[in-house]
mmCIF file of C-alpha atoms in Angstrom:
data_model
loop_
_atom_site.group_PDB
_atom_site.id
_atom_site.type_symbol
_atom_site.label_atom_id
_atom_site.label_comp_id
_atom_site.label_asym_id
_atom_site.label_seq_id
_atom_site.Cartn_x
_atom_site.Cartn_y
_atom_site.Cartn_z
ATOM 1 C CA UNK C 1 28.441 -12.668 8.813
ATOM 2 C CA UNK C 2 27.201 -13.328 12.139
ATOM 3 C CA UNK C 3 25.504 -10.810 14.275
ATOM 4 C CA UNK C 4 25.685 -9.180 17.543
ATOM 5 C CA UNK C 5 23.247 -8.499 19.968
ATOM 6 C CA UNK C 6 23.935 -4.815 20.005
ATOM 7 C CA UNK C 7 22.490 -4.127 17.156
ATOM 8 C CA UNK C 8 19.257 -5.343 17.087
ATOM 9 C CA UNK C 9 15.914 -3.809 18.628
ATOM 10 C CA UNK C 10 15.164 -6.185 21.461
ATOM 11 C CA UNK C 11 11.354 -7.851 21.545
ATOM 12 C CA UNK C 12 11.765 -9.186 24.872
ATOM 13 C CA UNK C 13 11.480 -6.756 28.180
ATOM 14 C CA UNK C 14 12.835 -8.348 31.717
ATOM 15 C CA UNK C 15 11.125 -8.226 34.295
ATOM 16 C CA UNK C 16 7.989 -7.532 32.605
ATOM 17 C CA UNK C 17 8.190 -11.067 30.166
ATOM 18 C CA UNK C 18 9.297 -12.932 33.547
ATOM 19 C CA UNK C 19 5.699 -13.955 33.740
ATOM 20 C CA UNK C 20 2.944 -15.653 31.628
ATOM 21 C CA UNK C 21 1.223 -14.350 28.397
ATOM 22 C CA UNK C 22 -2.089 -14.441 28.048
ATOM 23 C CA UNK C 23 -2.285 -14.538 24.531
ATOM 24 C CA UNK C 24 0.104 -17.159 23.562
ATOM 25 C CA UNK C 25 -0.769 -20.443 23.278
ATOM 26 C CA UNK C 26 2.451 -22.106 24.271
ATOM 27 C CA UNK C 27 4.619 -21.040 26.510
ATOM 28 C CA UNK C 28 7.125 -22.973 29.158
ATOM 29 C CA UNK C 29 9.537 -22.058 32.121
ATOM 30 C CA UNK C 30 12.217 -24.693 31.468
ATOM 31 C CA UNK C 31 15.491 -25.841 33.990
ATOM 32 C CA UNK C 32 18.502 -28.027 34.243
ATOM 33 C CA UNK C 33 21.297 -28.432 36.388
ATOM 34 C CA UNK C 34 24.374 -30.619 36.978
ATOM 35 C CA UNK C 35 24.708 -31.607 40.511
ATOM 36 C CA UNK C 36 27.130 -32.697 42.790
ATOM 37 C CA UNK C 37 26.028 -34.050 46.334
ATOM 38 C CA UNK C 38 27.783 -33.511 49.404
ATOM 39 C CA UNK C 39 27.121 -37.662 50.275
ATOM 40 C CA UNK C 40 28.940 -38.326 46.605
ATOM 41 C CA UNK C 41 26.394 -37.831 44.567
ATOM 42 C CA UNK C 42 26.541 -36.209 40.735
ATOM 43 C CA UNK C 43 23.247 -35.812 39.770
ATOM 44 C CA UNK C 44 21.237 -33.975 36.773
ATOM 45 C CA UNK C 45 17.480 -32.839 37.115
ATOM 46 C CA UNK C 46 15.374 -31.388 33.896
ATOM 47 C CA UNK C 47 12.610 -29.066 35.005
ATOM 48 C CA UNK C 48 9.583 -28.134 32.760
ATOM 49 C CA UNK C 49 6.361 -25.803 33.420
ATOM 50 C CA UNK C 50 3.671 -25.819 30.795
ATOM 51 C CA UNK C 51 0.318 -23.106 30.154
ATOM 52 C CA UNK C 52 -1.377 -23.798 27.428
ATOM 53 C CA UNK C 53 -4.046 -23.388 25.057
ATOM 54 C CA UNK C 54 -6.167 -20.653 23.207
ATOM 55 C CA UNK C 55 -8.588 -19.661 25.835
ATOM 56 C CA UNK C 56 -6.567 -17.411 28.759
ATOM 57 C CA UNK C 57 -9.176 -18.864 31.302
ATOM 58 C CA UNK C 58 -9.203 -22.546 30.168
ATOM 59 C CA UNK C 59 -5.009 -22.693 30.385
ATOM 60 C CA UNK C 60 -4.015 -26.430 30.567
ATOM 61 C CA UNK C 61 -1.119 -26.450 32.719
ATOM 62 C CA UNK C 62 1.555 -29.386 32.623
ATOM 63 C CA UNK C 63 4.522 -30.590 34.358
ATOM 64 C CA UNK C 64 7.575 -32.585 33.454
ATOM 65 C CA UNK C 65 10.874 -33.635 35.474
ATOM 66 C CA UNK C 66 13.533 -36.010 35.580
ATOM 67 C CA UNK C 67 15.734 -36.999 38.485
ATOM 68 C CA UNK C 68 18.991 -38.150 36.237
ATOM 69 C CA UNK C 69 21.823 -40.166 38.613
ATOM 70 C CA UNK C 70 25.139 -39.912 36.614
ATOM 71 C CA UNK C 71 26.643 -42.662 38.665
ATOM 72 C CA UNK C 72 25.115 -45.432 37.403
ATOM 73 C CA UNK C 73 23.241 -43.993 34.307
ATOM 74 C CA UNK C 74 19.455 -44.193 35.630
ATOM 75 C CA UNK C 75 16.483 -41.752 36.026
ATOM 76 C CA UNK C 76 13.219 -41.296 37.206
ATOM 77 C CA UNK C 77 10.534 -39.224 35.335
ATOM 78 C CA UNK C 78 7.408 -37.610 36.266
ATOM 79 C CA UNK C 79 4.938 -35.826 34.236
ATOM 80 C CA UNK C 80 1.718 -34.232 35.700
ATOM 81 C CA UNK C 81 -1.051 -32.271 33.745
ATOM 82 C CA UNK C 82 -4.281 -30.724 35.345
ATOM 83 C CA UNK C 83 -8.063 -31.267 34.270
ATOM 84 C CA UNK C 84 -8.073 -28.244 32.394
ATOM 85 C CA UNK C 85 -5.415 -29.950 30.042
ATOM 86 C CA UNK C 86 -7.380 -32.812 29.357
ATOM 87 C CA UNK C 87 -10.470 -30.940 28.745
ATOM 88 C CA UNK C 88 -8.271 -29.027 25.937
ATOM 89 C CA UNK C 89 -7.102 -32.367 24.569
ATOM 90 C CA UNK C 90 -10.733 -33.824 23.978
ATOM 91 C CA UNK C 91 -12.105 -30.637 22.799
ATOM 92 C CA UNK C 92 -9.943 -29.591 20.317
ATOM 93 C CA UNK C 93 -6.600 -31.605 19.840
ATOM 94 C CA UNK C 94 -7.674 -35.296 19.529
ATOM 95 C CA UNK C 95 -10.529 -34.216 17.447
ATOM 96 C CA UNK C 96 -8.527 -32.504 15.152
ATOM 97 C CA UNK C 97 -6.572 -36.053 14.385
ATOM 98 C CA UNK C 98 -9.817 -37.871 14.259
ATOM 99 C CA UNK C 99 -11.097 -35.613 11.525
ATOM 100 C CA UNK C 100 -7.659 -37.252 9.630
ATOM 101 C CA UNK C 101 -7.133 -40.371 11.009
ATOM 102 C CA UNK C 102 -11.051 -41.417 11.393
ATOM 103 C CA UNK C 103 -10.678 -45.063 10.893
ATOM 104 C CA UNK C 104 -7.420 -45.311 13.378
ATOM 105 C CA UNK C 105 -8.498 -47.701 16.500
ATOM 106 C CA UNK C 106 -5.822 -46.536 18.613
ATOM 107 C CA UNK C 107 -6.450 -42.972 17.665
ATOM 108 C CA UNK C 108 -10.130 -43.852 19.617
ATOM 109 C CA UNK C 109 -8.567 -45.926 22.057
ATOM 110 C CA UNK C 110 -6.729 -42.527 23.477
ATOM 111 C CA UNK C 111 -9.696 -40.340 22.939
ATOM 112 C CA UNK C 112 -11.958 -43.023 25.040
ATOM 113 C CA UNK C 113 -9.119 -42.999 27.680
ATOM 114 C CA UNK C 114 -8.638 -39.326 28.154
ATOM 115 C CA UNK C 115 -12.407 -39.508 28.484
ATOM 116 C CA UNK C 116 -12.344 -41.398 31.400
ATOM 117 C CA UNK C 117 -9.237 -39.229 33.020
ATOM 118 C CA UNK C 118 -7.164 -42.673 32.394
ATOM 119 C CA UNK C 119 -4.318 -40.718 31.238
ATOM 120 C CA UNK C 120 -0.915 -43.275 32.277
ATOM 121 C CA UNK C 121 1.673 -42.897 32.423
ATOM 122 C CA UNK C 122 0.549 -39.062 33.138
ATOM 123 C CA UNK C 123 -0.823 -38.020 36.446
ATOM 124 C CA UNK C 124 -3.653 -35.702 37.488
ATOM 125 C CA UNK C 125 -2.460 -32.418 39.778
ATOM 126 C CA UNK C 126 -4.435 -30.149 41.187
ATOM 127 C CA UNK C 127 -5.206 -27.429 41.846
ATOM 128 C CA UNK C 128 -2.542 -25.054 39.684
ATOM 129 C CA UNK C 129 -2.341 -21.357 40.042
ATOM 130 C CA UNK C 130 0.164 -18.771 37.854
ATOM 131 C CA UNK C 131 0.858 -15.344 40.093
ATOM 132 C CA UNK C 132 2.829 -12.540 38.783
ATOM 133 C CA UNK C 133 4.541 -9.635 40.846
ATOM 134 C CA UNK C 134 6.336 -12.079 42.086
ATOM 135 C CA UNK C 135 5.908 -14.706 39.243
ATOM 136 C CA UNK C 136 4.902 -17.455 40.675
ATOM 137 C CA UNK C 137 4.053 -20.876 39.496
ATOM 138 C CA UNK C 138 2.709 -23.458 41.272
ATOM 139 C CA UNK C 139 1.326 -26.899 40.182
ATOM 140 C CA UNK C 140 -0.065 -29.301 43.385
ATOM 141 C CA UNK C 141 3.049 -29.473 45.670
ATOM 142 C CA UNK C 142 5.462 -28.240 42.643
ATOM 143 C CA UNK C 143 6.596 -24.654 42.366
ATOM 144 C CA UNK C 144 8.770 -22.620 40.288
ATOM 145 C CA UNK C 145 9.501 -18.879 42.279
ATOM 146 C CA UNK C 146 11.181 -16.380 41.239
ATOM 147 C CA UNK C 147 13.110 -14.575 44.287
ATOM 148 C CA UNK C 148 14.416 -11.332 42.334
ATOM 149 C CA UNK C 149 12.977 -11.036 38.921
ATOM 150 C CA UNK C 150 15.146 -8.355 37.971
ATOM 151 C CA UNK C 151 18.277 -10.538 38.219
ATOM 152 C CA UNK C 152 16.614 -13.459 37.531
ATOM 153 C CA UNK C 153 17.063 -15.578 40.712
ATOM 154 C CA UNK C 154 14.631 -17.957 41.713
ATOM 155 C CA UNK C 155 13.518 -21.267 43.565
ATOM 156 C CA UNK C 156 12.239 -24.495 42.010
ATOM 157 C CA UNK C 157 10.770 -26.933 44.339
ATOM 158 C CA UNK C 158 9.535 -30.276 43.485
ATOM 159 C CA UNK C 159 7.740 -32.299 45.775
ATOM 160 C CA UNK C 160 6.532 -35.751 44.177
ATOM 161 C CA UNK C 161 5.992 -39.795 45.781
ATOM 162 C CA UNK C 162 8.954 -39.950 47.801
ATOM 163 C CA UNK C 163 11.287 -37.282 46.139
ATOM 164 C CA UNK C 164 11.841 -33.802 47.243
ATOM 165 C CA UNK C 165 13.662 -31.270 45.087
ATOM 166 C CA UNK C 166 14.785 -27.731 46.379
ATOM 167 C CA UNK C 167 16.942 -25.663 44.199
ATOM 168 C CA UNK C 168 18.093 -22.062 44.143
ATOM 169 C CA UNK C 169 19.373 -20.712 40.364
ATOM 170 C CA UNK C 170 21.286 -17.905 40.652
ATOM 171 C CA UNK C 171 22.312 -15.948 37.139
ATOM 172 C CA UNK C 172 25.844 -14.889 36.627
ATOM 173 C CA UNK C 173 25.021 -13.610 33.185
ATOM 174 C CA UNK C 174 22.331 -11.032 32.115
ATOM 175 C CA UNK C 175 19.993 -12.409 30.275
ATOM 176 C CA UNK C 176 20.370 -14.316 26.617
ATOM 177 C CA UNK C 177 17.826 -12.636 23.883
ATOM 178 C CA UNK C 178 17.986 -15.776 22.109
ATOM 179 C CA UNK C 179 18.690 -14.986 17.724
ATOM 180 C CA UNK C 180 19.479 -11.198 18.927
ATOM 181 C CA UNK C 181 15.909 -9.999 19.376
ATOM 182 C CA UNK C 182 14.138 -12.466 21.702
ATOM 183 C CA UNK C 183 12.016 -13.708 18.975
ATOM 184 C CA UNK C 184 14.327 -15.840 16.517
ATOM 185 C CA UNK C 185 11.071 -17.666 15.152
ATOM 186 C CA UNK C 186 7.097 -18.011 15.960
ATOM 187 C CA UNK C 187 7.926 -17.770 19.968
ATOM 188 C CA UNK C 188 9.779 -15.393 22.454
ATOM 189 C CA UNK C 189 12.643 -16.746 23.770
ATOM 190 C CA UNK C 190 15.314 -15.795 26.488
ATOM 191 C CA UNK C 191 17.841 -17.534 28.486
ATOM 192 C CA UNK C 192 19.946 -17.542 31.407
ATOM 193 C CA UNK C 193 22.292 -19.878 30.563
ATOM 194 C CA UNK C 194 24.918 -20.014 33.380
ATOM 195 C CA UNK C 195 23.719 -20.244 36.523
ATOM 196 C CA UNK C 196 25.251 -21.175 40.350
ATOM 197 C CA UNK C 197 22.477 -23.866 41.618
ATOM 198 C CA UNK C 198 22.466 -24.676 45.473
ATOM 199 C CA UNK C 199 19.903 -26.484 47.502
ATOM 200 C CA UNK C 200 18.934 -30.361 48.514
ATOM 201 C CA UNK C 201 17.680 -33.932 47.106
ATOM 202 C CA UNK C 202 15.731 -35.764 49.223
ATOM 203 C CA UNK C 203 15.604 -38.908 48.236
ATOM 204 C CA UNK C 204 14.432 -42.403 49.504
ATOM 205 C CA UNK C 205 14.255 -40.552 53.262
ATOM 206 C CA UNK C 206 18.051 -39.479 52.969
ATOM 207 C CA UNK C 207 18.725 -35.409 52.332
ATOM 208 C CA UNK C 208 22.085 -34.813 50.660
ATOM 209 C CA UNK C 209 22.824 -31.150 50.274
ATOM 210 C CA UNK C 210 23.638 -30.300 46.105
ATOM 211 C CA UNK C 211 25.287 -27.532 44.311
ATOM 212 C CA UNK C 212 26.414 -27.178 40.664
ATOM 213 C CA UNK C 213 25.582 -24.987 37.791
ATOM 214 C CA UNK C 214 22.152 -24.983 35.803
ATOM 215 C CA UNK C 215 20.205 -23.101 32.751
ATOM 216 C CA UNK C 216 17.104 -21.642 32.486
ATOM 217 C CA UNK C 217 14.931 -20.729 29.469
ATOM 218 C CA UNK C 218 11.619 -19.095 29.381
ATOM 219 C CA UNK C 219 9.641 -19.557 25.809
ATOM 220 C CA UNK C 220 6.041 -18.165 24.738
ATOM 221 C CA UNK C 221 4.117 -17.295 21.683
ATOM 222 C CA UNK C 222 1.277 -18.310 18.816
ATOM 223 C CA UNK C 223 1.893 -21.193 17.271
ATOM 224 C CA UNK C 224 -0.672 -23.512 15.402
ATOM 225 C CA UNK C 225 1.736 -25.886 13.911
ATOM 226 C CA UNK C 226 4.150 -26.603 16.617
ATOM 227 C CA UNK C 227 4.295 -29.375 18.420
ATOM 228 C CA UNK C 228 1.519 -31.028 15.608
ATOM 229 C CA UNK C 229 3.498 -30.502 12.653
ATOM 230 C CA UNK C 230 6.680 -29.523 13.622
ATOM 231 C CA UNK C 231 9.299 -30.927 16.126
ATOM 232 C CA UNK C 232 12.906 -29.652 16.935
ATOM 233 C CA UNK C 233 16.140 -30.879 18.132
ATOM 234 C CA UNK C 234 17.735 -28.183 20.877
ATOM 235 C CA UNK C 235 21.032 -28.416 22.625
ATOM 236 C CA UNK C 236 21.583 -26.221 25.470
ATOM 237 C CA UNK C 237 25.272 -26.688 26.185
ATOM 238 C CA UNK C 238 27.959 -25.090 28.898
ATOM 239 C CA UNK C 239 31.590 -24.919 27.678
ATOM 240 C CA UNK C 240 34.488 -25.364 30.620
ATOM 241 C CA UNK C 241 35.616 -21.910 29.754
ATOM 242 C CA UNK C 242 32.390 -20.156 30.667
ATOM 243 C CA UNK C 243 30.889 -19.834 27.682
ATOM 244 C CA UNK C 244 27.626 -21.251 26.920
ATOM 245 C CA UNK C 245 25.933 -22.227 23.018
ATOM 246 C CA UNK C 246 22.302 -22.494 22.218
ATOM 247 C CA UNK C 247 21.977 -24.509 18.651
ATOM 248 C CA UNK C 248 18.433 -25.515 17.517
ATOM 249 C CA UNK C 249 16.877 -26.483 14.355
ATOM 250 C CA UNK C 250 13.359 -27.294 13.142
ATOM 251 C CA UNK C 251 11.800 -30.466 11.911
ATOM 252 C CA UNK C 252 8.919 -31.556 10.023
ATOM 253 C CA UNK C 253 7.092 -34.091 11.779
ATOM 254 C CA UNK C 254 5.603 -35.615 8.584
ATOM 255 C CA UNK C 255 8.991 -35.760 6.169
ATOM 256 C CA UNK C 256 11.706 -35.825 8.797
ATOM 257 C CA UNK C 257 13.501 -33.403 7.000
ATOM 258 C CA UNK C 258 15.169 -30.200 8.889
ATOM 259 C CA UNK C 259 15.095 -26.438 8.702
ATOM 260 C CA UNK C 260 15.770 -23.050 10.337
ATOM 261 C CA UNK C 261 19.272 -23.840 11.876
ATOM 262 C CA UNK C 262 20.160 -21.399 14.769
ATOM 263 C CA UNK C 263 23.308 -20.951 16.347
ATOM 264 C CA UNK C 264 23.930 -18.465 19.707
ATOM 265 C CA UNK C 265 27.312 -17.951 21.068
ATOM 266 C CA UNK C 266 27.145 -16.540 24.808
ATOM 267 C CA UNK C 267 30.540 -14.657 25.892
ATOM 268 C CA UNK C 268 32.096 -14.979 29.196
ATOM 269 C CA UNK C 269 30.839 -11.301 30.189
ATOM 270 C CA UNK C 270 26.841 -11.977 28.533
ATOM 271 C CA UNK C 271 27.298 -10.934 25.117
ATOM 272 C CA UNK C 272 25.555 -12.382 22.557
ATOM 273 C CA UNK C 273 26.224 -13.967 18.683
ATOM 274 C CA UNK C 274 24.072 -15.635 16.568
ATOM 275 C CA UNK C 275 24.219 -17.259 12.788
ATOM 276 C CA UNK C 276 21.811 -19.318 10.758
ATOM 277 C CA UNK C 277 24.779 -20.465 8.988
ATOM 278 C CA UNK C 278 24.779 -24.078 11.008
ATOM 279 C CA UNK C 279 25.446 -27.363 9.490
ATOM 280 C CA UNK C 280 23.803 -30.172 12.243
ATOM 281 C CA UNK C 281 24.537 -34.040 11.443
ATOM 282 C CA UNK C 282 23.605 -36.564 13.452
ATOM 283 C CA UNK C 283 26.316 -39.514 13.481
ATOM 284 C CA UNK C 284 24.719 -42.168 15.007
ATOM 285 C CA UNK C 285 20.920 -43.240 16.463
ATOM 286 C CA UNK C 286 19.239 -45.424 19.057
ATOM 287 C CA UNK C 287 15.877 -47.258 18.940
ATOM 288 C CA UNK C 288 14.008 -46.850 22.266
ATOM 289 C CA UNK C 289 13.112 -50.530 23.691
ATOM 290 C CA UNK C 290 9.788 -48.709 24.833
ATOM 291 C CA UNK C 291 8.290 -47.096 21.918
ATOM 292 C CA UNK C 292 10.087 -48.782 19.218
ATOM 293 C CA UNK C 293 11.149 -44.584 18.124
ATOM 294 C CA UNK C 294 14.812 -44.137 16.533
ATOM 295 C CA UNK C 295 16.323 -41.197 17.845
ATOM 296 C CA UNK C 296 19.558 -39.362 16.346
ATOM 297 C CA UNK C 297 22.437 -39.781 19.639
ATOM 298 C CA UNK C 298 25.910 -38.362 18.905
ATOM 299 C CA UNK C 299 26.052 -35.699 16.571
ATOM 300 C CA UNK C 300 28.630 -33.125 14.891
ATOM 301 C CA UNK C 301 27.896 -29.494 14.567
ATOM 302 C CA UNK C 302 29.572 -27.060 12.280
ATOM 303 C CA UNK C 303 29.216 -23.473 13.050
ATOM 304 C CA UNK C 304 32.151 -21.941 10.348
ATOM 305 C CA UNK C 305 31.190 -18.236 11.669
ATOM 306 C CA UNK C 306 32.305 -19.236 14.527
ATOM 307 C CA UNK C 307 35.077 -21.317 14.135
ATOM 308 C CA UNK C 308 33.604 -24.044 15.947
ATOM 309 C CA UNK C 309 33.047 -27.845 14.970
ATOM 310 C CA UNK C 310 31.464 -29.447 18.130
ATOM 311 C CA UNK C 311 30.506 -32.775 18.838
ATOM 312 C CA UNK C 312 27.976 -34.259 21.100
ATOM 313 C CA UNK C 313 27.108 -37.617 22.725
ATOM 314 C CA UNK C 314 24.488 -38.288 25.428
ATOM 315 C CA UNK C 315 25.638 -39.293 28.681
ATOM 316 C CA UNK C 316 23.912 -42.350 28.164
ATOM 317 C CA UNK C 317 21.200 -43.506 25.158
ATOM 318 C CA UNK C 318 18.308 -44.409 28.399
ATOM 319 C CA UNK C 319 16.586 -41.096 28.362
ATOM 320 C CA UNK C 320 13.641 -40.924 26.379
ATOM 321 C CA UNK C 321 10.944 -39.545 28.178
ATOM 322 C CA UNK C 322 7.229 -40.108 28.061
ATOM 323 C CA UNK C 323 4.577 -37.214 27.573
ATOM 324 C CA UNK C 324 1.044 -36.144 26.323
ATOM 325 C CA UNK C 325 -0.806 -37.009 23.588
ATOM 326 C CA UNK C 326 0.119 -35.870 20.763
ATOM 327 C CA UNK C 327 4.231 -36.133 21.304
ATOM 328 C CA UNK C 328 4.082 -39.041 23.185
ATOM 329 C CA UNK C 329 7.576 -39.296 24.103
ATOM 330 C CA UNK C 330 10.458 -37.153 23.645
ATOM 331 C CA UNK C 331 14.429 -37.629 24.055
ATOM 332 C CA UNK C 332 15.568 -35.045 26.819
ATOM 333 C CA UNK C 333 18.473 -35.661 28.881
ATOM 334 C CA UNK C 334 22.367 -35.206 29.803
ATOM 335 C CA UNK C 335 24.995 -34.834 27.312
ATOM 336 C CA UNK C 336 28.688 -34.054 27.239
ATOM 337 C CA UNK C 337 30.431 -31.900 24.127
ATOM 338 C CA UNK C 338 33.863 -31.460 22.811
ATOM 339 C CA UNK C 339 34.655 -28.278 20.970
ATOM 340 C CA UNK C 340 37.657 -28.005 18.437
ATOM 341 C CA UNK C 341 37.742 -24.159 17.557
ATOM 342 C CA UNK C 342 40.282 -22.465 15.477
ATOM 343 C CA UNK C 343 41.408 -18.952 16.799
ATOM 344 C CA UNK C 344 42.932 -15.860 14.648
ATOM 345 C CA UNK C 345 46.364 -16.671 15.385
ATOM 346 C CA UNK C 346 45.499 -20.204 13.998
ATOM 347 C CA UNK C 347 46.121 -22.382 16.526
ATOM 348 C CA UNK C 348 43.312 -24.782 17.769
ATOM 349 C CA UNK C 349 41.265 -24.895 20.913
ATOM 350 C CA UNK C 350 39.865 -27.667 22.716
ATOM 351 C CA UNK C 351 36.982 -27.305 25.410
ATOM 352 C CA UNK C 352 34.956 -29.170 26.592
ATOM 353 C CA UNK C 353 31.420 -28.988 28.527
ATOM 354 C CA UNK C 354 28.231 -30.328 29.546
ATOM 355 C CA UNK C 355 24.529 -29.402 29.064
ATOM 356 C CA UNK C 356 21.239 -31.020 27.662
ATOM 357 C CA UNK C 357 19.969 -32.142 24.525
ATOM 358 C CA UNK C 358 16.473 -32.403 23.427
ATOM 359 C CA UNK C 359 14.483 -34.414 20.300
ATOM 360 C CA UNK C 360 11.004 -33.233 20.270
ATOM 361 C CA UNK C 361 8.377 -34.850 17.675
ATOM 362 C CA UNK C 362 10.034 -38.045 16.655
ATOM 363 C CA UNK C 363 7.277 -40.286 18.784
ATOM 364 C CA UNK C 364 4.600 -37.772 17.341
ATOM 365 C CA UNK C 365 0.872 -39.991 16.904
ATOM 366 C CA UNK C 366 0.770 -40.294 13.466
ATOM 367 C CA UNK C 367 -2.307 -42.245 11.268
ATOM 368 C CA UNK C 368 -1.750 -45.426 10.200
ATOM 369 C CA UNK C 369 -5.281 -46.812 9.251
ATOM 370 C CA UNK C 370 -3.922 -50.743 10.042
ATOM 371 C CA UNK C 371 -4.058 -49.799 13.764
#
């Protein structure tokens, strides 16, 4: 049986969780949005803001984007982190692989680099500040503000070599408890997963005004194996008939092999199902000409509780994106779905939609003592 959101004692509070947590040590404000310029343009952007670490005054804060033009199937991706970041990184994370890879060269070859601040393809920003009452995040020129906290509106503004990104996200759901609660695993999670997105793209000198739909997900808790021993693959997908899906699963870094499947069903008017009962299959891959990493591409999704076998294919294959130490890349980008979903008075329905897939922990350093 699946459940409903109803009947579960919620673990996430809005506005209060809008802001950051102190005493997690992850925790990310994450957009997307498709895009459709008033020059011609269809465009999708990917949006991430990182605090992290174990000591509340040594946060390492981190920033990741990706201009995406549909058009013609290219992007552009940034990624930023502050000093604070890289101190974290020398103290505690890249030592904790030396004391298990200690004979890896390239293992010392990063630790040297981050050393000496030579962190490509990375970038230093600074200075970074988090406010609350407003929340308020802002990394360099970068910010992520929220304009009513209650309703969940805000502004992300990205301001990087050249580009200049100005969006407005406007909710038209309550919020998504993500798994019922707001805490379907080791972190907090809630989403607004259907939002109206207006603002501009400058780009190359020329301002095109934008407006589409976009997603927003805010995540935070205490993890120690995340990220180091465990990866995911997340799909945060929009249907055509104004329903959105949230399907995740775990995956062990180290044996490839997957766990903790999670399903969420969001209704046209914000209510919320869920079911662990998931079968995810990837049915084909794609071996990034940068890192040499296979990742899985088009996959099928069973979700019997719901009636639902969806498909998904990326927009294109080109969208592996690269990040810090220790993930070192990651998949993230555009995707289209097809849903074939049998109703009670058993005829089939078809929809379609959009949204964003992402393959975390597949580039993950490992040791290999040959290096």
């Amino acid at each position: 049986m699946f459940n409903e959101k109803s009947n579960i004692l919620k673990k996430v509070f809005l506005p209060k969780d809008t802001g950051s947590h102190l005493c997690s040590n992850l925790e990310w404000w994450y957009c997307f949005a498709f895009l459709d310029g008033n020059a011609g343009s269809k465009y999708a952007v990917v949006i991430s803001f990182f605090n992290v670490g174990y000591i509340p005054f040594l946060k390492g804060r981190y920033l990741i984007f990706s201009l995406i033009n549909l058009k013609d199937n290219s992007r552009k991706n940034f990624s930023f982190l502050n000093k604070n970041l890289v101190c974290n990184l020398n103290s505690m994370f890249i030592p904790y692989y030396l004391l298990h890879c200690t004979l890896n060269k390239k293992l010392w070859r990063i630790y040297q680099d981050y050393i000496k601040l030579n962190i490509s393809p990375d970038q230093l920003m600074e200075p970074t500040l988090i406010e609350k009452d407003p929340t308020r995040l802002i990394y360099r020129e970068n910010s992520l503000e929220f304009i009513d906290e209650k309703s969940g509106q805000f502004n992300v503004h990205i301001k990087e070599q050249g580009l200049d990104i100005n969006l407005i996200f406007t909710p038209t759901k309550p919020a998504a408890l993500i798994g019922g609660d707001g805490k379907p695993d080791e972190l907090y999670y809630y989403s607004f997963t259907n939002n109206e997105v207006h603002g501009s793209i400058v780009k190359n000198n020329l301002e095109e005004n934008v407006s589409g739909s976009g997603w927003f997900d805010h995540q935070w808790g205490f993890s120690k194996g995340l990220i180091i021993k465990t990866g995911w693959n997340w799909f945060g997908l929009q249907l055509d008939d104004g329903r959105e899906l949230v399907i995740n699963e775990f995956r062990s870094i180290k044996t490839g092999k997957t766990f903790s499947p999670l399903a969420n069903l969001i209704e046209k008017d914000g209510s919320l199902k869920f079911t662990t009962n998931v079968c995810i299959k990837p049915r084909s891959f794609w071996k990034s000409p940068d890192t040499g990493v296979v990742y899985p591409q088009n996959w099928s999704i069973l979700i019997p509780e719901f009636s639902m076998n969806v498909k998904i294919s990326p927009n294109f294959p080109e969208q592996e994106m690269p990040v810090v130490f220790p993930l070192q890349a990651i998949w993230e980008g555009a995707c289209s779905v097809s849903v074939r979903e049998a109703l009670p008075n058993n005829s089939i329905k078809l929809t379609r939609g959009k949204g964003f897939m992402e393959l975390v922990g597949y580039a993950n350093f490992k040791c290999k003592t040959t290096e």
